[in-house]
CSV table of C-alpha atoms in Angstrom, one decimal:
chain,number,residue,atom,x,y,z
A,246,PHE,CA,-3.4,46.9,73.7
A,247,LYS,CA,-3.1,49.7,76.1
A,248,GLN,CA,-5.7,50.1,78.9
A,249,GLU,CA,-6.1,53.2,81.1
A,250,ILE,CA,-8.3,54.4,83.9
A,251,PHE,CA,-8.6,57.9,85.2
A,252,LEU,CA,-11.0,60.5,86.6
A,253,ARG,CA,-13.5,61.8,84.1
A,254,TYR,CA,-13.2,65.2,82.5
A,255,ALA,CA,-14.5,66.9,79.5
A,256,ARG,CA,-12.9,66.0,76.2
A,257,PRO,CA,-13.9,66.1,72.5
A,258,ASN,CA,-15.4,63.0,71.1
A,259,GLN,CA,-15.4,62.0,67.4
A,260,ASN,CA,-17.7,59.0,67.8
A,261,ILE,CA,-20.2,58.5,70.6
A,262,GLN,CA,-22.0,55.2,71.1
A,263,PHE,CA,-25.3,54.9,72.9
A,264,ILE,CA,-26.3,51.4,73.9
A,265,GLY,CA,-29.6,50.6,75.5
A,266,LEU,CA,-29.3,48.3,78.5
A,267,GLY,CA,-33.0,47.7,79.1
A,268,LYS,CA,-34.9,48.1,82.4
A,269,LYS,CA,-32.7,49.1,85.3
A,270,SER,CA,-34.6,46.6,87.5
A,271,GLU,CA,-33.5,43.8,85.1
A,272,MET,CA,-29.9,44.9,84.6
A,273,LYS,CA,-27.4,42.1,85.0
A,274,LEU,CA,-23.7,42.1,84.6
A,275,ASN,CA,-23.9,39.7,81.6
A,276,ARG,CA,-26.1,42.2,79.8
A,277,LEU,CA,-23.4,44.9,80.3
A,278,ARG,CA,-20.7,42.4,79.0
A,279,GLU,CA,-22.7,41.6,75.9
A,280,ALA,CA,-23.4,45.3,75.2
A,281,LEU,CA,-19.7,46.2,75.5
A,282,ILE,CA,-18.8,43.4,73.2
A,283,LEU,CA,-21.1,44.9,70.6
A,284,ALA,CA,-19.5,48.3,71.3
A,285,SER,CA,-16.0,46.9,70.8
A,286,ALA,CA,-17.0,45.2,67.5
A,287,HIS,CA,-18.7,48.4,66.3
A,288,ALA,CA,-15.6,50.5,67.1
A,289,GLY,CA,-13.5,48.0,65.3
A,290,ARG,CA,-15.6,48.3,62.1
A,291,LEU,CA,-15.3,52.1,62.3
A,292,LYS,CA,-11.5,51.7,62.7
A,293,VAL,CA,-11.6,53.8,65.9
A,294,PRO,CA,-8.1,53.8,67.5
A,295,SER,CA,-9.3,54.3,71.0
A,296,LEU,CA,-12.4,53.6,73.0
A,297,THR,CA,-13.6,55.2,76.3
A,298,LEU,CA,-16.3,54.0,78.6
A,299,HIS,CA,-17.8,56.3,81.2
A,300,LEU,CA,-18.4,53.9,84.0
A,301,SER,CA,-21.2,56.0,85.6
A,302,SER,CA,-23.2,55.7,82.4
A,303,VAL,CA,-23.9,52.0,82.9
A,304,GLY,CA,-25.6,52.6,86.3
A,305,SER,CA,-25.0,50.7,89.5
A,306,PHE,CA,-24.9,47.0,90.1
A,307,GLU,CA,-26.0,46.1,93.7
A,308,ASP,CA,-24.3,42.7,93.6
A,309,TYR,CA,-20.9,44.0,92.2
A,310,THR,CA,-18.3,46.5,93.2
A,311,VAL,CA,-16.6,49.2,91.0
A,312,LYS,CA,-13.6,46.9,90.8
A,313,GLU,CA,-15.7,44.0,89.5
A,314,VAL,CA,-17.6,46.1,87.0
A,315,THR,CA,-14.4,47.7,85.7
A,316,GLN,CA,-12.9,44.2,85.3
A,317,ALA,CA,-15.9,43.0,83.4
A,318,ALA,CA,-16.0,46.1,81.2
A,319,VAL,CA,-12.3,45.8,80.2
A,320,GLU,CA,-12.5,42.1,79.5
A,321,SER,CA,-15.6,42.7,77.4
A,322,LEU,CA,-14.0,45.5,75.4
A,323,VAL,CA,-10.6,43.8,74.8
A,324,LEU,CA,-11.2,40.0,74.5
A,325,PRO,CA,-13.1,40.4,71.2
A,326,LEU,CA,-10.2,42.2,69.6
A,327,TYR,CA,-8.0,39.0,69.6
A,328,LYS,CA,-6.6,37.9,66.3
A,329,PHE,CA,-4.4,34.9,65.5
A,330,THR,CA,-1.9,35.9,62.8
A,331,PRO,CA,1.5,34.2,63.4
A,332,PHE,CA,1.2,32.1,60.2
A,333,LYS,CA,0.2,34.9,57.9
A,334,LYS,CA,2.9,36.2,55.6
A,335,GLU,CA,1.6,39.7,55.7
A,336,ALA,CA,-0.4,40.0,58.8
A,337,LYS,CA,-2.3,43.3,58.7
A,338,GLU,CA,-1.6,45.5,61.6
A,339,ASN,CA,-4.7,45.9,63.8
A,340,SER,CA,-6.4,49.0,62.3
A,341,GLY,CA,-9.0,49.1,65.0
A,342,VAL,CA,-9.0,49.8,68.7
A,343,LYS,CA,-5.6,50.0,70.3
A,344,THR,CA,-6.4,51.9,73.5
A,345,VAL,CA,-9.2,51.2,75.9
A,346,THR,CA,-10.0,53.8,78.6
A,347,VAL,CA,-12.4,53.6,81.6
A,348,ALA,CA,-13.4,57.0,83.0
A,349,VAL,CA,-14.7,57.3,86.6
A,350,ASP,CA,-16.1,60.1,88.7
A,351,THR,CA,-14.4,59.9,92.1
A,352,ALA,CA,-11.1,59.2,93.7
A,353,GLU,CA,-12.5,56.2,95.4
A,354,GLU,CA,-13.8,54.8,92.1
A,355,LEU,CA,-10.3,55.5,90.6
A,356,THR,CA,-8.6,53.4,93.3
A,357,GLU,CA,-11.0,50.5,93.0
A,358,GLY,CA,-11.2,50.7,89.2
A,359,LYS,CA,-7.4,50.4,88.9
A,360,LYS,CA,-7.6,47.2,90.8
A,361,GLY,CA,-10.2,45.8,88.4
A,362,LEU,CA,-8.2,47.0,85.4
A,363,GLU,CA,-5.0,45.2,86.6
A,364,LYS,CA,-6.9,42.0,87.2
A,365,ALA,CA,-8.6,42.2,83.8
A,366,LYS,CA,-5.2,42.6,82.1
A,367,LEU,CA,-3.9,39.5,83.8
A,368,PHE,CA,-7.0,37.5,82.8
A,369,ILE,CA,-6.8,38.7,79.2
A,370,ASP,CA,-3.1,37.8,78.9
A,371,SER,CA,-3.7,34.2,80.2
A,372,CYS,CA,-6.7,33.8,78.0
A,373,ASN,CA,-4.7,34.9,75.0
A,374,LEU,CA,-1.9,32.5,75.9
A,375,VAL,CA,-4.4,29.7,75.8
A,376,ARG,CA,-6.0,30.9,72.6
A,377,ASN,CA,-2.6,31.1,70.9
A,378,LEU,CA,-1.7,27.5,71.9
A,379,VAL,CA,-5.0,26.0,70.9
A,380,ASN,CA,-5.1,27.8,67.6
A,381,THR,CA,-1.5,26.7,66.7
A,382,PRO,CA,-1.4,23.8,64.2
A,383,HIS,CA,0.0,20.4,65.1
A,384,ASN,CA,3.1,20.7,62.9
A,385,ALA,CA,4.2,23.7,65.0
A,386,LEU,CA,3.1,22.3,68.5
A,387,LYS,CA,3.8,18.7,69.1
A,388,ALA,CA,4.1,17.1,72.6
A,389,PRO,CA,7.7,18.2,73.2
A,390,ASP,CA,6.9,21.7,72.0
A,391,LEU,CA,3.9,22.1,74.3
A,392,ALA,CA,6.0,20.8,77.2
A,393,ASN,CA,8.8,23.3,76.4
A,394,MET,CA,6.2,26.1,76.3
A,395,ALA,CA,5.0,25.1,79.7
A,396,GLN,CA,8.5,25.2,81.0
A,397,ASP,CA,9.0,28.7,79.6
A,398,VAL,CA,5.8,29.9,81.3
A,399,ALA,CA,6.8,28.3,84.6
A,400,LYS,CA,10.2,29.9,84.5
A,401,LYS,CA,8.7,33.3,83.7
A,402,VAL,CA,6.1,33.3,86.6
A,403,GLY,CA,8.1,31.2,89.2
A,404,LEU,CA,6.3,27.8,89.1
A,405,LYS,CA,8.2,24.6,89.9
A,406,VAL,CA,8.1,22.4,86.9
A,407,THR,CA,8.8,18.7,86.3
A,408,VAL,CA,8.7,16.9,82.9
A,409,PHE,CA,8.4,13.1,82.5
A,410,THR,CA,9.8,11.8,79.2
A,411,GLU,CA,8.7,8.5,77.7
A,412,LYS,CA,11.3,6.6,79.7
A,413,GLU,CA,10.1,8.0,82.9
A,414,LEU,CA,6.5,7.4,82.0
A,415,GLN,CA,7.3,3.7,81.4
A,416,LYS,CA,9.1,3.5,84.7
A,417,GLU,CA,6.1,5.1,86.5
A,418,GLY,CA,3.6,2.8,84.8
A,419,PHE,CA,1.6,5.2,82.8
A,420,GLY,CA,0.2,2.3,80.7
A,421,ALA,CA,-2.9,4.1,79.4
A,422,LEU,CA,-1.1,7.2,78.3
A,423,LEU,CA,1.6,5.1,76.5
A,424,ALA,CA,-1.1,3.1,74.8
A,425,VAL,CA,-2.5,6.2,73.2
A,426,ASN,CA,1.0,7.3,72.1
A,427,GLN,CA,1.9,3.8,70.8
A,428,GLY,CA,1.0,4.7,67.2
A,429,SER,CA,3.0,7.9,67.1
A,430,ASP,CA,6.6,8.7,66.1
A,431,ILE,CA,6.5,11.7,68.5
A,432,PRO,CA,7.3,10.9,72.1
A,433,PRO,CA,4.8,11.8,74.9
A,434,ARG,CA,5.3,14.2,77.8
A,435,PHE,CA,3.8,14.6,81.3
A,436,VAL,CA,4.3,18.1,82.7
A,437,ILE,CA,3.8,18.9,86.4
A,438,LEU,CA,3.5,22.6,87.4
A,439,GLU,CA,3.5,23.6,91.1
A,440,HIS,CA,2.7,26.8,92.9
A,441,ASN,CA,3.7,27.1,96.5
A,442,SER,CA,5.5,23.8,96.5
A,443,GLY,CA,6.2,22.3,99.9
A,444,LYS,CA,3.7,24.5,101.8
A,445,LYS,CA,1.8,21.7,103.4
A,446,GLU,CA,-0.3,24.1,105.6
A,447,LEU,CA,-2.2,25.3,102.4
A,448,ASP,CA,-5.1,23.6,100.7
A,449,THR,CA,-4.0,21.6,97.7
A,450,ILE,CA,-5.9,22.0,94.4
A,451,CYS,CA,-5.0,19.7,91.5
A,452,LEU,CA,-5.8,20.7,87.9
A,453,VAL,CA,-5.5,18.1,85.2
A,454,GLY,CA,-5.8,18.9,81.5
A,455,LYS,CA,-6.1,16.6,78.5
A,456,GLY,CA,-3.2,17.3,76.0
A,457,ILE,CA,-3.9,15.5,72.8
A,458,THR,CA,-2.0,17.7,70.3
A,459,PHE,CA,-3.8,16.1,67.4
A,460,ASP,CA,-6.5,13.5,67.5
A,461,SER,CA,-6.9,11.5,64.3
A,462,GLY,CA,-8.9,9.0,66.2
A,463,GLY,CA,-6.2,6.4,65.9
A,464,ILE,CA,-7.2,3.1,64.3
A,465,SER,CA,-10.8,4.1,64.9
A,466,LEU,CA,-10.2,6.9,62.4
A,467,LYS,CA,-12.3,10.1,62.5
A,468,PRO,CA,-14.2,11.3,59.4
A,469,ALA,CA,-12.2,13.7,57.2
A,470,ASP,CA,-14.8,16.5,57.6
A,471,SER,CA,-13.5,19.1,60.1
A,472,MET,CA,-10.6,16.9,61.2
A,473,GLU,CA,-8.3,19.9,61.0
A,474,THR,CA,-10.0,21.2,64.1
A,475,MET,CA,-8.6,18.3,66.1
A,476,LYS,CA,-5.5,20.4,66.8
A,477,ASP,CA,-7.8,21.8,69.6
A,478,ASP,CA,-7.8,18.5,71.5
A,479,MET,CA,-5.0,19.8,73.8
A,480,ALA,CA,-7.3,22.7,75.0
A,481,GLY,CA,-7.6,21.0,78.4
A,482,ALA,CA,-3.8,21.1,78.9
A,483,ALA,CA,-3.7,24.7,77.6
A,484,THR,CA,-6.4,25.6,80.0
A,485,VAL,CA,-4.4,24.2,83.0
A,486,LEU,CA,-1.3,26.2,81.8
A,487,GLY,CA,-3.3,29.4,81.6
A,488,ILE,CA,-4.8,29.0,85.0
A,489,MET,CA,-1.5,28.1,86.5
A,490,GLU,CA,0.0,31.2,85.0
A,491,MET,CA,-2.8,33.3,86.6
A,492,VAL,CA,-2.4,31.6,90.0
A,493,ALA,CA,1.3,32.3,90.0
A,494,LYS,CA,0.9,36.0,88.9
A,495,LEU,CA,-1.7,36.6,91.6
A,496,ASN,CA,0.4,34.5,94.2
A,497,LEU,CA,-2.7,32.9,95.6
A,498,PRO,CA,-2.4,31.4,99.1
A,499,LEU,CA,-3.0,27.9,97.8
A,500,HIS,CA,-0.9,24.9,96.9
A,501,VAL,CA,-2.0,24.5,93.3
A,502,VAL,CA,-0.6,21.7,91.1
A,503,GLY,CA,-1.2,21.5,87.3
A,504,PHE,CA,-0.8,18.3,85.3
A,505,MET,CA,-0.5,18.1,81.5
A,506,PRO,CA,-0.4,14.6,79.9
A,507,ILE,CA,0.6,15.2,76.3
A,508,THR,CA,0.6,13.1,73.2
A,509,ASN,CA,-1.0,12.9,69.8
A,510,ASN,CA,-3.3,10.0,68.7
A,511,MET,CA,-2.2,8.5,65.4
A,512,PRO,CA,-2.8,5.3,63.4
A,513,SER,CA,0.2,3.2,62.4
A,514,GLY,CA,1.3,-0.4,62.2
A,515,LYS,CA,2.3,-0.3,65.9
A,516,ALA,CA,-0.8,1.6,67.1
A,517,THR,CA,-3.1,0.3,69.8
A,518,VAL,CA,-6.1,-1.5,68.2
A,519,PRO,CA,-9.7,-2.1,69.3
A,520,GLY,CA,-9.8,-5.1,71.7
A,521,ASP,CA,-6.4,-4.4,73.2
A,522,ILE,CA,-6.2,-4.4,77.0
A,523,VAL,CA,-3.8,-2.0,78.9
A,524,LYS,CA,-2.8,-1.6,82.5
A,525,SER,CA,-3.2,1.9,83.9
A,526,TYR,CA,-1.1,3.8,86.4
A,527,LEU,CA,-3.6,2.9,89.1
A,528,GLY,CA,-3.4,-0.8,88.2
A,529,LYS,CA,-6.9,-1.2,86.7
A,530,THR,CA,-7.0,-2.8,83.3
A,531,ILE,CA,-8.9,-1.2,80.4
A,532,GLU,CA,-10.3,-2.9,77.4
A,533,ILE,CA,-10.0,-0.4,74.5
A,534,LEU,CA,-13.0,-0.8,72.3
A,535,ASN,CA,-12.6,2.5,70.4
A,536,THR,CA,-9.2,4.2,70.0
A,537,ASP,CA,-11.0,7.5,69.5
A,538,ALA,CA,-12.0,7.5,73.1
A,539,GLU,CA,-8.4,8.3,74.0
A,540,GLY,CA,-8.7,11.4,76.1
A,541,ARG,CA,-10.1,9.5,79.0
A,542,LEU,CA,-7.2,7.1,78.9
A,543,ILE,CA,-4.5,9.8,79.3
A,544,LEU,CA,-6.6,11.5,82.0
A,545,ALA,CA,-7.0,8.2,83.8
A,546,ASP,CA,-3.3,8.0,84.4
A,547,ALA,CA,-2.9,11.7,85.1
A,548,VAL,CA,-5.7,12.0,87.7
A,549,ALA,CA,-4.6,8.8,89.4
A,550,TYR,CA,-1.1,10.1,89.7
A,551,ALA,CA,-2.3,13.5,91.0
A,552,ASP,CA,-4.7,11.9,93.5
A,553,LYS,CA,-2.1,9.3,94.8
A,554,ASN,CA,0.9,11.6,95.1
A,555,TYR,CA,-0.7,15.0,96.1
A,556,LYS,CA,-3.9,14.0,98.1
A,557,PRO,CA,-5.8,17.1,96.9
A,558,THR,CA,-8.4,19.1,98.7
A,559,LEU,CA,-10.1,19.3,95.3
A,560,LEU,CA,-9.2,17.8,92.0
A,561,MET,CA,-10.5,19.3,88.7
A,562,ASP,CA,-9.9,18.0,85.2
A,563,PHE,CA,-10.5,19.7,81.9
A,564,ALA,CA,-10.9,18.0,78.5
A,565,THR,CA,-12.4,18.3,75.1
A,566,LEU,CA,-13.7,14.9,75.9
A,567,THR,CA,-16.9,14.0,74.1
A,568,GLY,CA,-18.9,14.9,71.0
A,569,ALA,CA,-21.9,14.0,73.2
A,570,CYS,CA,-21.4,17.2,75.2
A,571,VAL,CA,-21.4,19.2,72.0
A,572,ILE,CA,-24.7,17.6,71.0
A,573,ALA,CA,-26.1,18.4,74.4
A,574,LEU,CA,-24.9,21.9,75.0
A,575,GLY,CA,-23.6,23.1,71.6
A,576,GLU,CA,-20.7,25.6,71.7
A,577,ALA,CA,-22.2,28.0,74.3
A,578,GLY,CA,-20.9,26.4,77.4
A,579,ALA,CA,-19.1,23.5,79.2
A,580,GLY,CA,-20.6,20.5,80.9
A,581,ILE,CA,-19.6,19.9,84.5
A,582,MET,CA,-20.1,16.9,86.8
A,583,GLY,CA,-18.5,15.6,89.9
A,584,THR,CA,-18.7,14.8,93.6
A,585,ASP,CA,-18.2,18.3,95.1
A,586,GLN,CA,-21.6,19.8,94.9
A,587,ALA,CA,-20.7,22.9,96.9
A,588,SER,CA,-17.9,23.8,94.5
A,589,MET,CA,-20.1,23.1,91.4
A,590,ASP,CA,-22.7,25.5,92.9
A,591,LYS,CA,-20.1,28.1,93.4
A,592,LEU,CA,-18.8,27.7,89.8
A,593,LYS,CA,-22.3,28.1,88.5
A,594,LYS,CA,-22.8,31.3,90.5
A,595,LEU,CA,-19.4,32.7,89.4
A,596,SER,CA,-20.3,31.9,85.7
A,597,CYS,CA,-22.9,34.7,86.0
A,598,PHE,CA,-20.0,37.1,86.7
A,599,THR,CA,-17.4,35.8,84.1
A,600,GLY,CA,-19.8,34.9,81.4
A,601,ASP,CA,-18.3,31.4,81.1
A,602,LYS,CA,-21.4,29.3,80.9
A,603,VAL,CA,-21.5,25.8,82.6
A,604,TRP,CA,-24.2,23.2,82.9
A,605,GLN,CA,-24.2,20.4,85.4
A,606,LEU,CA,-24.6,16.9,84.0
A,607,PRO,CA,-25.5,13.8,86.0
A,608,LEU,CA,-23.3,10.9,87.2
A,609,TRP,CA,-26.0,8.3,87.7
A,610,GLU,CA,-25.0,4.8,88.8
A,611,GLU,CA,-26.8,3.2,85.9
A,612,TYR,CA,-24.0,4.5,83.7
A,613,ARG,CA,-21.3,2.7,85.6
A,614,GLU,CA,-22.8,-0.7,84.6
A,615,GLU,CA,-22.1,0.2,81.0
A,616,LEU,CA,-18.4,0.6,81.7
A,617,LYS,CA,-17.9,-2.9,82.9
A,618,SER,CA,-15.9,-5.3,80.7
A,619,ASP,CA,-16.2,-9.0,80.5
A,620,ILE,CA,-12.4,-9.5,80.2
A,621,ALA,CA,-10.9,-6.4,82.0
A,622,ASP,CA,-11.7,-4.1,84.8
A,623,LEU,CA,-13.2,-1.4,82.6
A,624,ARG,CA,-14.1,-0.7,78.9
A,625,ASN,CA,-13.2,2.7,77.6
A,626,ILE,CA,-16.7,3.3,76.0
A,627,GLY,CA,-20.2,2.5,77.3
A,628,THR,CA,-22.3,-0.2,75.9
A,629,GLY,CA,-25.1,2.2,74.9
A,630,ARG,CA,-25.1,5.3,72.7
A,631,GLY,CA,-26.8,7.7,75.1
A,632,ALA,CA,-25.2,9.9,77.9
A,633,GLY,CA,-21.8,9.8,76.4
A,634,SER,CA,-20.5,12.8,78.3
A,635,SER,CA,-21.6,11.5,81.6
A,636,LYS,CA,-20.1,8.1,80.9
A,637,GLY,CA,-16.8,9.7,79.9
A,638,GLY,CA,-16.8,11.6,83.2
A,639,MET,CA,-17.7,8.4,85.1
A,640,PHE,CA,-14.8,6.6,83.5
A,641,ILE,CA,-12.4,9.2,84.8
A,642,GLN,CA,-14.0,9.0,88.3
A,643,GLU,CA,-13.0,5.3,88.4
A,644,PHE,CA,-9.3,6.4,88.8
A,645,ILE,CA,-9.9,8.8,91.7
A,646,SER,CA,-10.4,7.9,95.3
A,647,SER,CA,-14.0,8.2,96.5
A,648,LYS,CA,-12.7,10.4,99.3
A,649,THR,CA,-11.3,13.0,96.9
A,650,PRO,CA,-13.6,15.9,95.9
A,651,TRP,CA,-13.6,16.0,92.1
A,652,ILE,CA,-15.1,18.0,89.3
A,653,HIS,CA,-14.8,17.2,85.5
A,654,PHE,CA,-15.2,19.9,82.9
A,655,ASP,CA,-16.1,18.7,79.4
A,656,ILE,CA,-15.1,21.7,77.2
A,657,ALA,CA,-15.5,19.9,73.9
A,658,GLY,CA,-18.0,22.5,72.6
A,659,SER,CA,-16.9,25.7,74.2
A,660,ALA,CA,-13.1,25.5,73.9
A,661,PHE,CA,-13.1,25.9,70.1
A,662,ILE,CA,-16.0,27.4,68.1
A,663,SER,CA,-16.8,27.0,64.4
A,664,LYS,CA,-18.0,30.5,63.9
A,665,PRO,CA,-17.9,33.9,65.7
A,666,THR,CA,-20.4,34.5,68.4
A,667,HIS,CA,-21.9,37.7,69.9
A,668,ARG,CA,-19.8,37.1,72.9
A,669,TYR,CA,-16.0,37.4,73.2
A,670,TYR,CA,-15.0,35.0,70.6
A,671,PRO,CA,-13.9,35.1,67.0
A,672,LYS,CA,-13.8,31.7,65.3
A,673,GLY,CA,-11.4,29.3,66.9
A,674,ALA,CA,-10.0,29.0,70.4
A,675,THR,CA,-11.9,30.7,73.3
A,676,ALA,CA,-10.0,29.9,76.5
A,677,ALA,CA,-13.3,28.6,78.0
A,678,CYS,CA,-13.3,28.3,81.7
A,679,VAL,CA,-9.9,30.0,82.3
A,680,ARG,CA,-11.5,33.1,83.8
A,681,LEU,CA,-14.1,31.1,85.6
A,682,VAL,CA,-11.8,28.7,87.4
A,683,SER,CA,-9.3,31.5,88.2
A,684,GLU,CA,-12.1,33.4,89.9
A,685,PHE,CA,-13.1,30.3,91.7
A,686,LEU,CA,-9.6,29.9,93.1
A,687,ILE,CA,-9.3,33.6,94.0
A,688,ASN,CA,-12.5,33.2,96.0
A,689,TRP,CA,-11.3,30.0,97.8
A,690,PRO,CA,-12.4,29.0,100.4
A,691,HIS,CA,-16.1,29.2,99.7
A,692,HIS,CA,-17.6,26.4,101.7
């Protein structure tokens, strides 16, 4: 797609859309985003090849600059146009919008608007990278493939990259990750991506993403209904890759390190079974009572490695972790929890700008009691049925120092949706939280 911005001047219009935005006193940026999403969809139905927004027509936003409003407008017009077609024999050429134009009134608006346009283009590219990866089926994106893709992105944008193979994971003691991989014929990978490597004077932010390329549930096999969507269980790792690409392109003055533990979760005669006890990277032992609670196992090793070796100023992890989060929040947003309240408050505020909805869930001490095992240090599922998302987050917390600020994102509902929404997303992958966390890092420090 081509996007432009220029000073407004008279030009003939074949189709003009008028969209009511409600009372000016109640005007919020999210309302503008949703209105422009509708405009983009309508233009697509009309097969209009180009779309122009006159920025002055949307009024002023006291809390946002021309740059920010332009960014929001371009994202809202372009993100809904995404289509995933690599596996179609005769993929139809997009007959809809190919050019998006934002027209402004003054030279000052032109300067600021161009900045917003460039930022939006970067965000859209990273979001579509994530969407493409998450939508790709398992037979085309196994653990080595995803690791290779991460290496390609790293080379393109100048990130330092390190990849652990199965042999190196065994040497390092990634017992929990290897236990999940035990039933598979496909070797695991652990990818480390680093921006501003060696710059010790900068704050260190660690991003860890769950990379289960397909989750059958293992021996605790999932029901067949909708199992095909379990290709999305690597959305956390894809999210980290998308954010790292953005960080590198923007050359943020931070030391940011991304971690992608990658494997599938398959049943076989050699697979881990319920009742097995494994030793994690941190040394804690885990009684595995349900092999379908595997994401927290690979994250346990990954966050422990990140925490021990990089001493982060803040550690964030991203995972399609629990069905409980989908039950609680549906597909509209992500659950967040953690120990850094100031950062979570900032994320909630920024979500009003990006449209990536998040909702904070509790980490009450009562849940910790349910993770205790009679014969190991921890069990990988709680003893009760309730609060599954919080218990999953609390399990991960067990592998991070109490001194390390930490936030967990459960994107199980929002990373991959079952039907199109009125927001940016056609059915499938959404790149949930990529823009939100990128904005968060751009605005660092915020305390």
